[in-house]
Short mmCIF file of C-alpha atoms and ligand atoms in Angstrom, two decimals:
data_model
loop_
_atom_site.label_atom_id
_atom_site.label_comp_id
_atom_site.label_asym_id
_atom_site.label_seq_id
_atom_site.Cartn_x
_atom_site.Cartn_y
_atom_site.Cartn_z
CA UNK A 288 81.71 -91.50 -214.72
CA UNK A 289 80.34 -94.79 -213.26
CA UNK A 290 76.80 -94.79 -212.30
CA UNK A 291 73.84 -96.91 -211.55
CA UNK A 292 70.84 -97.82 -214.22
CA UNK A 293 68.13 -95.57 -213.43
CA UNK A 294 65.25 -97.69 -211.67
CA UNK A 295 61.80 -97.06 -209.52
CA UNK A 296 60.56 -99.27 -207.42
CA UNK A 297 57.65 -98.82 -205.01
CA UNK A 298 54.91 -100.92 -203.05
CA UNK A 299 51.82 -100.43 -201.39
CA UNK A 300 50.09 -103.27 -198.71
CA UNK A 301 47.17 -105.33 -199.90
CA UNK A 302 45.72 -105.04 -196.02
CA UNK A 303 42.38 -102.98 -197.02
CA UNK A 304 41.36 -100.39 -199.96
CA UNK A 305 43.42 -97.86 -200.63
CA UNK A 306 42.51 -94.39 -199.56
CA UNK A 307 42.97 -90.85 -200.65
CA UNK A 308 46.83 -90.75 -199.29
CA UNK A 309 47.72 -93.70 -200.88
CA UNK A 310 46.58 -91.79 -203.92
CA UNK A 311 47.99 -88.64 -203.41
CA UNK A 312 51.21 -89.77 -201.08
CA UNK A 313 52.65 -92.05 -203.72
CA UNK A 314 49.48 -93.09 -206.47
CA UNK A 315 50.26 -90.11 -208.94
CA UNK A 316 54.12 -89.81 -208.44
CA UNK A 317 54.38 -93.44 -209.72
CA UNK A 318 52.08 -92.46 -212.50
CA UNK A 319 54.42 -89.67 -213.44
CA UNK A 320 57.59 -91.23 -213.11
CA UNK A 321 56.63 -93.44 -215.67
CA UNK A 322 57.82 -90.89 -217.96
CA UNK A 323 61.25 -90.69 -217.39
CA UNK A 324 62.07 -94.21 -215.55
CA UNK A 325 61.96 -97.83 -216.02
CA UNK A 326 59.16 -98.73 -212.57
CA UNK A 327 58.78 -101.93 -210.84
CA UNK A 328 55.07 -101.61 -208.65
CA UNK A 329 54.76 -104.56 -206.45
CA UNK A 330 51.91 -105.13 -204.26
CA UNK A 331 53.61 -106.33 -201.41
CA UNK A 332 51.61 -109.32 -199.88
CA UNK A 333 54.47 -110.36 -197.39
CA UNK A 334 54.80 -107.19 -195.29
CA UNK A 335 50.45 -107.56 -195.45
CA UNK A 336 51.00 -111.04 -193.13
CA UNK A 337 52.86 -109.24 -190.73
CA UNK A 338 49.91 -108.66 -188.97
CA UNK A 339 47.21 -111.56 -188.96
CA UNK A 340 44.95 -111.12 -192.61
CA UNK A 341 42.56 -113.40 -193.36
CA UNK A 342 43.45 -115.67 -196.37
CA UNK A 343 40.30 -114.92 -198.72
CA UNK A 344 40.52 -111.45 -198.32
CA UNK A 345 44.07 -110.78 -198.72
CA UNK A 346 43.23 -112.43 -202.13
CA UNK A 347 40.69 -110.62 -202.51
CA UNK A 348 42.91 -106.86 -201.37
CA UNK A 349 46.16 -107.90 -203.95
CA UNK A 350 44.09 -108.03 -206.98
CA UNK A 351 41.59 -104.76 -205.61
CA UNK A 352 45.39 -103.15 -205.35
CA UNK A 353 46.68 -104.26 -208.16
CA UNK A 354 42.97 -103.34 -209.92
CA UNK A 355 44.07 -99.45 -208.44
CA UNK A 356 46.94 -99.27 -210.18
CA UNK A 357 46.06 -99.82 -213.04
CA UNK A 358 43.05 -98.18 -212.77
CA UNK A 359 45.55 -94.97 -211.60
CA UNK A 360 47.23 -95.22 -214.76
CA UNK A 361 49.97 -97.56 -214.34
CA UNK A 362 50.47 -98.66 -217.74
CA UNK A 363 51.50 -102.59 -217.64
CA UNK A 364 53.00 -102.19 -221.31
CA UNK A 365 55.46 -99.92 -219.67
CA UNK A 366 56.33 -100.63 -216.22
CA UNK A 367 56.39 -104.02 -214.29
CA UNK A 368 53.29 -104.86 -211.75
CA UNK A 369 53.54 -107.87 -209.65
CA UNK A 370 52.85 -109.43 -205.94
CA UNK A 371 55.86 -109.97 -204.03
CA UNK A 372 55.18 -113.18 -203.10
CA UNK A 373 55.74 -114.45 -207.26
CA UNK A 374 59.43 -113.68 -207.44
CA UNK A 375 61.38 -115.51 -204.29
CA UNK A 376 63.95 -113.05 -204.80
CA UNK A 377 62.45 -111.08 -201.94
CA UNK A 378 62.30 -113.74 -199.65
CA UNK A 379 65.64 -114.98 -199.90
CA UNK A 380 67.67 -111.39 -200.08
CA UNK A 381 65.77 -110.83 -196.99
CA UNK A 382 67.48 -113.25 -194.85
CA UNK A 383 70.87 -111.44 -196.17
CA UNK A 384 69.48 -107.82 -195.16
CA UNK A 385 68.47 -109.91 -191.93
CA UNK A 386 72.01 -110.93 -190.97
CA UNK A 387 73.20 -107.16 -192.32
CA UNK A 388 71.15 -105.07 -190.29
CA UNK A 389 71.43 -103.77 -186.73
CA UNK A 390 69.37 -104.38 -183.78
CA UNK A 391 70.26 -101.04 -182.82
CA UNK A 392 68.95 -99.72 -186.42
CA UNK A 393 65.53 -101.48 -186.04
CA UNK A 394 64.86 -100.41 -182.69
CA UNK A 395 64.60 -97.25 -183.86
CA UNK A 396 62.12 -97.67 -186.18
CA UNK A 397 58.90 -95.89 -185.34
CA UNK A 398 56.44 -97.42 -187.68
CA UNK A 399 57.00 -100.99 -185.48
CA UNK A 400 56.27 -98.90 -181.74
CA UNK A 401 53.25 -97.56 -183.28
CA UNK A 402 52.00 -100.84 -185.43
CA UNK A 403 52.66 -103.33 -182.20
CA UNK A 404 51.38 -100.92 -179.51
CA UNK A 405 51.48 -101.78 -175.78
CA UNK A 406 51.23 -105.16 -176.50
CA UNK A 407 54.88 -105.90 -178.15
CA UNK A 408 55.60 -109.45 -176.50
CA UNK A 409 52.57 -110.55 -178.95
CA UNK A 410 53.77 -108.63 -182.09
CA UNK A 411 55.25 -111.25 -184.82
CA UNK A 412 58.53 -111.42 -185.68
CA UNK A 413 57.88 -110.29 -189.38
CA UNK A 414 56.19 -107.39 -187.87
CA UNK A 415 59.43 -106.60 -186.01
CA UNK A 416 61.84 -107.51 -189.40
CA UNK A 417 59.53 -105.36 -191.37
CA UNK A 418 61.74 -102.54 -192.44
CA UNK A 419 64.68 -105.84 -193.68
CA UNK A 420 62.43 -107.09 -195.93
CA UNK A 421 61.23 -103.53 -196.88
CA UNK A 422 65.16 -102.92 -197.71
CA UNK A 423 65.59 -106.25 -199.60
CA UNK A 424 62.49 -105.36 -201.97
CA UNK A 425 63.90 -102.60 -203.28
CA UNK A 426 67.84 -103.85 -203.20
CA UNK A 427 66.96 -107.21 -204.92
CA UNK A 428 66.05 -105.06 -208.30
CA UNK A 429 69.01 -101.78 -207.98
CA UNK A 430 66.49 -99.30 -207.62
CA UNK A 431 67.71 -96.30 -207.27
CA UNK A 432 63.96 -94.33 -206.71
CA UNK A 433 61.65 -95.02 -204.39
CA UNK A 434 58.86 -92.66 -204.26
CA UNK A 435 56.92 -93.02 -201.49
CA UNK A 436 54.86 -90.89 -198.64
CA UNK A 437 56.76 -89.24 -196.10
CA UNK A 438 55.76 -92.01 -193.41
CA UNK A 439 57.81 -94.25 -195.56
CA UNK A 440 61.17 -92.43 -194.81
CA UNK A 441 62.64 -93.69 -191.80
CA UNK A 442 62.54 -97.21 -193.83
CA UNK A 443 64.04 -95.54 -196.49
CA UNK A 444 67.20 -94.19 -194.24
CA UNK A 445 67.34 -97.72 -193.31
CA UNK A 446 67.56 -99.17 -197.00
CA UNK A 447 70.41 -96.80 -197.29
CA UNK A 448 72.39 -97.67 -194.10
CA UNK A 449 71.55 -101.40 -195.91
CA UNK A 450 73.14 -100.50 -199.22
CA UNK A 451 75.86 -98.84 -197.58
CA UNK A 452 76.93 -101.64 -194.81
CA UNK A 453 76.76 -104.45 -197.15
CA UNK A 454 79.12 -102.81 -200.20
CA UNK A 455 81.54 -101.88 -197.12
CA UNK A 456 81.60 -104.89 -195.14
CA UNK A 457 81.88 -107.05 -198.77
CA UNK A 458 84.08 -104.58 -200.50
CA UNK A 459 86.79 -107.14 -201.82
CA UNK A 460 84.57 -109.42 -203.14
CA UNK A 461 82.62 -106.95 -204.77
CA UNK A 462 85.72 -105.64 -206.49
CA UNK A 463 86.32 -108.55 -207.64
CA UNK A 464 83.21 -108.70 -209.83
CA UNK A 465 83.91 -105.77 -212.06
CA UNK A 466 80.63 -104.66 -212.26
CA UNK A 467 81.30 -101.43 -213.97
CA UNK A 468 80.02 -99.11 -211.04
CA UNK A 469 83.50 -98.75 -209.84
CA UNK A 470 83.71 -97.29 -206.09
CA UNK A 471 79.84 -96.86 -205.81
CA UNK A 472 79.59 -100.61 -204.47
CA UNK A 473 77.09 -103.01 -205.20
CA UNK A 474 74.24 -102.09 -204.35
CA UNK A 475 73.24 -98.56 -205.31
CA UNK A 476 71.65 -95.84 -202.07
CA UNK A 477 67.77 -95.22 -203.10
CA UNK A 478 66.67 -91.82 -202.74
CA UNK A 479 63.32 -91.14 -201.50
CA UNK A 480 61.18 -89.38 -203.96
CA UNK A 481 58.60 -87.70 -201.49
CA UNK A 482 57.03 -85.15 -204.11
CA UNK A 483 53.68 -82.85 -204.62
CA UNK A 484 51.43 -80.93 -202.25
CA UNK A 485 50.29 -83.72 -200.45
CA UNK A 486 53.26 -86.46 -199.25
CA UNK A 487 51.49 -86.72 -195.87
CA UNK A 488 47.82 -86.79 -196.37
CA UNK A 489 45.89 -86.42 -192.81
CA UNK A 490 42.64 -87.89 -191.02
CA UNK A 491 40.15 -85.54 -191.99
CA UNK A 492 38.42 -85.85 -188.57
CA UNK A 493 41.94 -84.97 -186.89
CA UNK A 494 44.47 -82.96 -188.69
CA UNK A 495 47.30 -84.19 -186.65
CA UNK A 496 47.01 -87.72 -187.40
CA UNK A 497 48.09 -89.32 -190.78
CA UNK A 498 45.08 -90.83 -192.82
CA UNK A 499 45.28 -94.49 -192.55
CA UNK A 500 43.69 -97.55 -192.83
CA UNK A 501 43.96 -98.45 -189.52
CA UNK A 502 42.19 -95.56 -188.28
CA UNK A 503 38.59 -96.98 -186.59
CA UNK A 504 36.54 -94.19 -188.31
CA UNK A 505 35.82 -94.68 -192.03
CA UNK A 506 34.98 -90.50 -191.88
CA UNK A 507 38.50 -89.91 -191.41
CA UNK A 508 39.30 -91.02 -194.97
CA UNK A 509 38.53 -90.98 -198.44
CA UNK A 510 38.75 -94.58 -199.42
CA UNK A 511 39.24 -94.91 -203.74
CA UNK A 512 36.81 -96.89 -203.64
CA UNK A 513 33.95 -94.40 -201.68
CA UNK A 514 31.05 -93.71 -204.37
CA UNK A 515 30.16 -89.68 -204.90
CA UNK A 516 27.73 -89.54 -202.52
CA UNK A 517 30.33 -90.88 -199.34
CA UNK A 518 32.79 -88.55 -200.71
CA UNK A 519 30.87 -85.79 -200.67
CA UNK A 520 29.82 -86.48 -197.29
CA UNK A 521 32.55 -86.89 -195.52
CA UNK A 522 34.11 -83.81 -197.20
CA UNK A 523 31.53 -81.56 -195.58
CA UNK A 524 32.16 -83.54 -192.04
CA UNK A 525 35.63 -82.68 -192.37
CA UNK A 526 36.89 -81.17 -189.43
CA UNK A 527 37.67 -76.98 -190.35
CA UNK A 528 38.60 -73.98 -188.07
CA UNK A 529 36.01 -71.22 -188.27
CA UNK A 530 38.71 -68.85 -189.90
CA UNK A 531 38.31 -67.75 -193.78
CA UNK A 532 41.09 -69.40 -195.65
CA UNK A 533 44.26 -67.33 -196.01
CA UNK A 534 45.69 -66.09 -199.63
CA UNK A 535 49.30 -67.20 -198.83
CA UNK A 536 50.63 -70.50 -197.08
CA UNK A 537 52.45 -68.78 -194.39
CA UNK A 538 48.75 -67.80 -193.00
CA UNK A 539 47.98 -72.03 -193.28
CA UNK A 540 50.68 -72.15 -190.13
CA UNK A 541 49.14 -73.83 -186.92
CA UNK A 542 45.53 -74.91 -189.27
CA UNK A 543 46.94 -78.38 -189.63
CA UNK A 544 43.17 -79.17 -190.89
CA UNK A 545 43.39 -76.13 -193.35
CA UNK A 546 46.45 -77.27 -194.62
CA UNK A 547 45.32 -80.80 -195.13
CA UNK A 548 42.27 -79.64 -197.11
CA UNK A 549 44.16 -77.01 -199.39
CA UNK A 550 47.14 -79.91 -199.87
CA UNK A 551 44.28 -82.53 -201.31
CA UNK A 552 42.83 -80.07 -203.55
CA UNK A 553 46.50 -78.87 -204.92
CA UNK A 554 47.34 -82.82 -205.07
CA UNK A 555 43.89 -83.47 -206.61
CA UNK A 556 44.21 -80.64 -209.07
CA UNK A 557 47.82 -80.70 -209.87
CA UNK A 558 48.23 -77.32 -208.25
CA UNK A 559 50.59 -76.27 -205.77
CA UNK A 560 49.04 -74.66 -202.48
CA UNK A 561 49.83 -71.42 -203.49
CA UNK A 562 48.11 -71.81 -206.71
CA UNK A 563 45.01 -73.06 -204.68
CA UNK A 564 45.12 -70.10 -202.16
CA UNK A 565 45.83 -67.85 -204.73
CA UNK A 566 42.04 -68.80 -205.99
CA UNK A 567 40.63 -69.54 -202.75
CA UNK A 568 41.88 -66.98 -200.25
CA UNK A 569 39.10 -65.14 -198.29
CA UNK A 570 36.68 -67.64 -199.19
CA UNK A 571 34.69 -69.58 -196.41
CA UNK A 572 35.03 -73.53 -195.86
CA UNK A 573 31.53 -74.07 -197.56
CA UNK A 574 32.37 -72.72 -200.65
CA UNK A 575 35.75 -74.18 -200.76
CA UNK A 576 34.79 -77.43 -199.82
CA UNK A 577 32.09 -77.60 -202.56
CA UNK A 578 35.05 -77.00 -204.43
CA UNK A 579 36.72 -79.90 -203.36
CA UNK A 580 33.50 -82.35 -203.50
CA UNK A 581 33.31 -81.59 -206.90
CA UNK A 582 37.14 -82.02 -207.58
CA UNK A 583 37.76 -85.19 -205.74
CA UNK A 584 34.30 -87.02 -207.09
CA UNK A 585 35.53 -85.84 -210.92
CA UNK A 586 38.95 -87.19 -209.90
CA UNK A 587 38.26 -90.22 -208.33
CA UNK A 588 35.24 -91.35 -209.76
CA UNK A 589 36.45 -92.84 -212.57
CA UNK A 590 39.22 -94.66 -211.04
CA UNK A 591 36.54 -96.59 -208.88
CA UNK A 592 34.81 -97.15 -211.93
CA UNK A 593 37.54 -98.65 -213.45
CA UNK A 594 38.33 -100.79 -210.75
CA UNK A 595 35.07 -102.35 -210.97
CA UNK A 596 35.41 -103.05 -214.22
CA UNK A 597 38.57 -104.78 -213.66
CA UNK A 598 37.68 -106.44 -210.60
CA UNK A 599 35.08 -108.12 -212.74
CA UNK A 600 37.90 -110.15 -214.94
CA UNK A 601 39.89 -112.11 -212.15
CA UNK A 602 41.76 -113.41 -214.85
CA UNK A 603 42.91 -110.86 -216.47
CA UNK A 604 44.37 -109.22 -213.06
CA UNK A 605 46.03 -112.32 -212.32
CA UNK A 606 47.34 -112.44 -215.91
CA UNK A 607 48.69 -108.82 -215.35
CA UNK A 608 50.53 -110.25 -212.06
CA UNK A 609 51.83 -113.52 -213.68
CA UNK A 610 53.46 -111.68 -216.35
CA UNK A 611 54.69 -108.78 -214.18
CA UNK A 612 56.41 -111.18 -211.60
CA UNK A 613 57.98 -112.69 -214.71
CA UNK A 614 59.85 -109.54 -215.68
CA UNK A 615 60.50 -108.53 -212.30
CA UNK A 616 62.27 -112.22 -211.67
CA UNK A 617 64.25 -111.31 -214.88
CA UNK A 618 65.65 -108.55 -213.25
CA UNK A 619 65.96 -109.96 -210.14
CA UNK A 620 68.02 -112.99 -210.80
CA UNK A 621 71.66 -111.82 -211.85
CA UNK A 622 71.64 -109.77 -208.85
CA UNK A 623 70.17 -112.64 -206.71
CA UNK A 624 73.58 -114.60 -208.08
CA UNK A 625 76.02 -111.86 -207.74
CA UNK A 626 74.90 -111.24 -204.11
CA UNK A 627 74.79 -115.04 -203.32
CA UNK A 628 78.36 -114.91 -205.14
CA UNK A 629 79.39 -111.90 -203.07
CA UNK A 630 78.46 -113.69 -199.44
CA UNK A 631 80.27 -116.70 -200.15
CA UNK A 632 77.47 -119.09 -200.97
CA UNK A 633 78.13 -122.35 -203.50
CA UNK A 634 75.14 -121.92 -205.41
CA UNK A 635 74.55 -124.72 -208.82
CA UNK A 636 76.25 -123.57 -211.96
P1 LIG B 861 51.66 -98.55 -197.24
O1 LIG B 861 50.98 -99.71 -197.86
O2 LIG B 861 51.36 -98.22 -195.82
O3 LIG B 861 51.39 -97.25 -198.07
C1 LIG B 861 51.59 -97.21 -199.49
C2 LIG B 861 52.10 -95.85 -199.91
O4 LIG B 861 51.17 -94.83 -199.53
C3 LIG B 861 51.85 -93.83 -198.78
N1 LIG B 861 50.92 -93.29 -197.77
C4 LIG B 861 50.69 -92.00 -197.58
N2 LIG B 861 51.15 -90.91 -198.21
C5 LIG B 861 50.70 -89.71 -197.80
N3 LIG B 861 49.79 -89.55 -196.79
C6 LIG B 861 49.29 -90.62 -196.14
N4 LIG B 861 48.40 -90.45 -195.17
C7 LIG B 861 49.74 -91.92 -196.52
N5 LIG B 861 49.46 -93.17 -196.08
C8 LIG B 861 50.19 -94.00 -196.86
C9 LIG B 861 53.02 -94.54 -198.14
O5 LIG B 861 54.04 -93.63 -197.78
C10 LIG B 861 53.44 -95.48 -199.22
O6 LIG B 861 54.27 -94.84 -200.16
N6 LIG B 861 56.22 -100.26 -196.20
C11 LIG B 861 55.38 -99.76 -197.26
C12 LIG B 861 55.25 -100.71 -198.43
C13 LIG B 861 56.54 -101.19 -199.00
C14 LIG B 861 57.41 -100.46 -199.84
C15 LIG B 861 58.46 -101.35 -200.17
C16 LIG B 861 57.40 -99.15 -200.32
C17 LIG B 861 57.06 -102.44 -198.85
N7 LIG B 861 58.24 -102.52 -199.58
C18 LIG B 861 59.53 -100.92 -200.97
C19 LIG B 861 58.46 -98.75 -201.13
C20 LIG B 861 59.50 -99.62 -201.44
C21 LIG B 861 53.98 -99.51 -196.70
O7 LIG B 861 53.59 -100.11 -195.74
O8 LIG B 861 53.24 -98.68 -197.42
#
């Protein structure tokens, strides 16, 4: 039966440090799927100028990013890590997703109400086309895996209406390339991989609101970079509900900051949350959270550590990017010509 090669690909924005959802959202998945799949990580620097950065330290956030991954265990000998702005792939397959997508579709897109507020008349354009270029990243290389956070899936139900319009409304001329995937089309549908105990991570000073980096109060997150002492500390300011924890998760239902506590340690710990209960039912929030202070620092400790180190070798982190966005161009170009092929564009021989 025809089928697509099996490919990840996943980003993460160079706007700030990465934080303890990042980690647990996406981080570790990509780690994992490793394993089994050929994985394209690309720190995506051109959805980071949607919204105004300042030059030296968006330098300074794509190699502190790309210093996380590889302190998180990407392995570079393995799978490809790049900045999108190295491979012009992205750029121009954007304009293509630009001209395929629907007004209707992006108007619908909840990350852009939320990211341009009240103020919309004053949001860029880029911030608006967003979700295009989000589609385009992971179209220009096949992927056919995108593991991601759960905030991420909207965009991802986008990518596939994407995929889907452009191999219907250019069905002849993809026919006519005998590509070997018979009636799947060109481009393949990516499936969101939204895995673990912990694909939405929240604020731990609100339990409704997804940690971010946006959020105004460092306390509400665990940043990868925090040193033991600022971990531990704003574990035990974590916002809790007086209650014991329950020994099943039905009894979590309703104690959204419960849940987000017992989620991070499974995530931490490899554990699922019944696991976790299973150990820590009846116990009170100051034992468990000691728990988790000395879970997360063991955890993440190192990876700071190693991000330091790292960080100390510009060099070699720009090295690591050069040669990633080398491969990932590799990849990238026959498809960049079929599509270009497909359209109707005369491109040189
Ligand atoms: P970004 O940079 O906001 O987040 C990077 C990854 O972290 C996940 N994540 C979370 N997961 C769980 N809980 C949270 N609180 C949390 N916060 C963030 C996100 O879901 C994401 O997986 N648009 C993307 C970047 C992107 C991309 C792509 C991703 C651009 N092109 C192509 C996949 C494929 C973004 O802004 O992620």
């Amino acid at each position: 039966m025809a089928s697509f090669h099996q490919r990840v690909f996943s980003g993460m924005q160079p706007t700030s440090t990465l934080h303890l959802g990042n980690y647990l959202g996406a981080l570790t998945n990509w780690v994992a799927m490793q394993e089994t799949h050929e994985c394209i990580y690309c720190v995506v620097d051109m959805h980071a100028i949607t919204m105004w950065q300042d030059p030296a330290d968006l330098k300074r956030a794509i190699r502190e990013v790309t210093a996380a991954y590889v302190a998180a265990g990407i392995d570079t000998k393995k799978s490809i890590i790049f900045n999108q702005s190295q491979v012009s792939g992205h750029a121009e397959l954007a304009w293509i997703t630009n001209c395929v997508v629907r007004l209707g579709w992006m108007n619908r897109m909840t990350q852009f109400k939320e990211k341009a507020g009240k103020d919309k008349e004053n949001a860029s354009l880029g911030l608006y086309a967003y979700p295009s270029l989000m589609a385009a990243d992971i179209l220009l290389y096949k992927a056919t895996h995108v593991p991601v956070g759960e905030d991420q899936k909207q965009h991802l139900e986008l990518t596939r209406d994407t995929a889907q319009k452009f191999n219907n409304d250019f069905a002849a001329q993809i026919a006519g390339l005998e590509l070997g995937t018979g009636d799947l089309g060109f481009f393949p549908l990516p499936e969101p991989m939204t895995q673990g105990p912990a694909p939405r991570v929240m604020s731990l000073r609100d339990g409704t609101k997804k940690m971010s980096k946006s959020d105004a109060s460092d306390n509400s997150r665990i940043n990868l970079t925090d040193d033991a002492e600022t971990i531990a500390t704003k574990i035990r300011k974590a916002k809790t509900d007086p209650d014991a924890l329950p020994s099943e998760e039905k009894g979590l239902e309703g104690r959204a900051e419960a849940e987000n506590l017992v989620g991070i340690y499974a995530g931490l710990n490899g554990q699922t949350k019944t696991q976790v209960l299973a150990e820590f039912g009846g116990s009170q929030f100051s034992g468990f959270k000691a728990a988790l202070v000395d879970l997360a620092v063991a955890k993440l400790s190192p990876i700071a550590g190693e991000m330091r180190r790292l960080l100390d070798d510009v060099s070699h982190i720009d090295a690591i990017l050069g040669r990633g966005a080398e491969r990932a161009e590799a990849i990238a170009a026959p498809i960049m010509r079929d599509v270009k092929d497909i359209v109707g564009f005369v491109r040189r021989g």
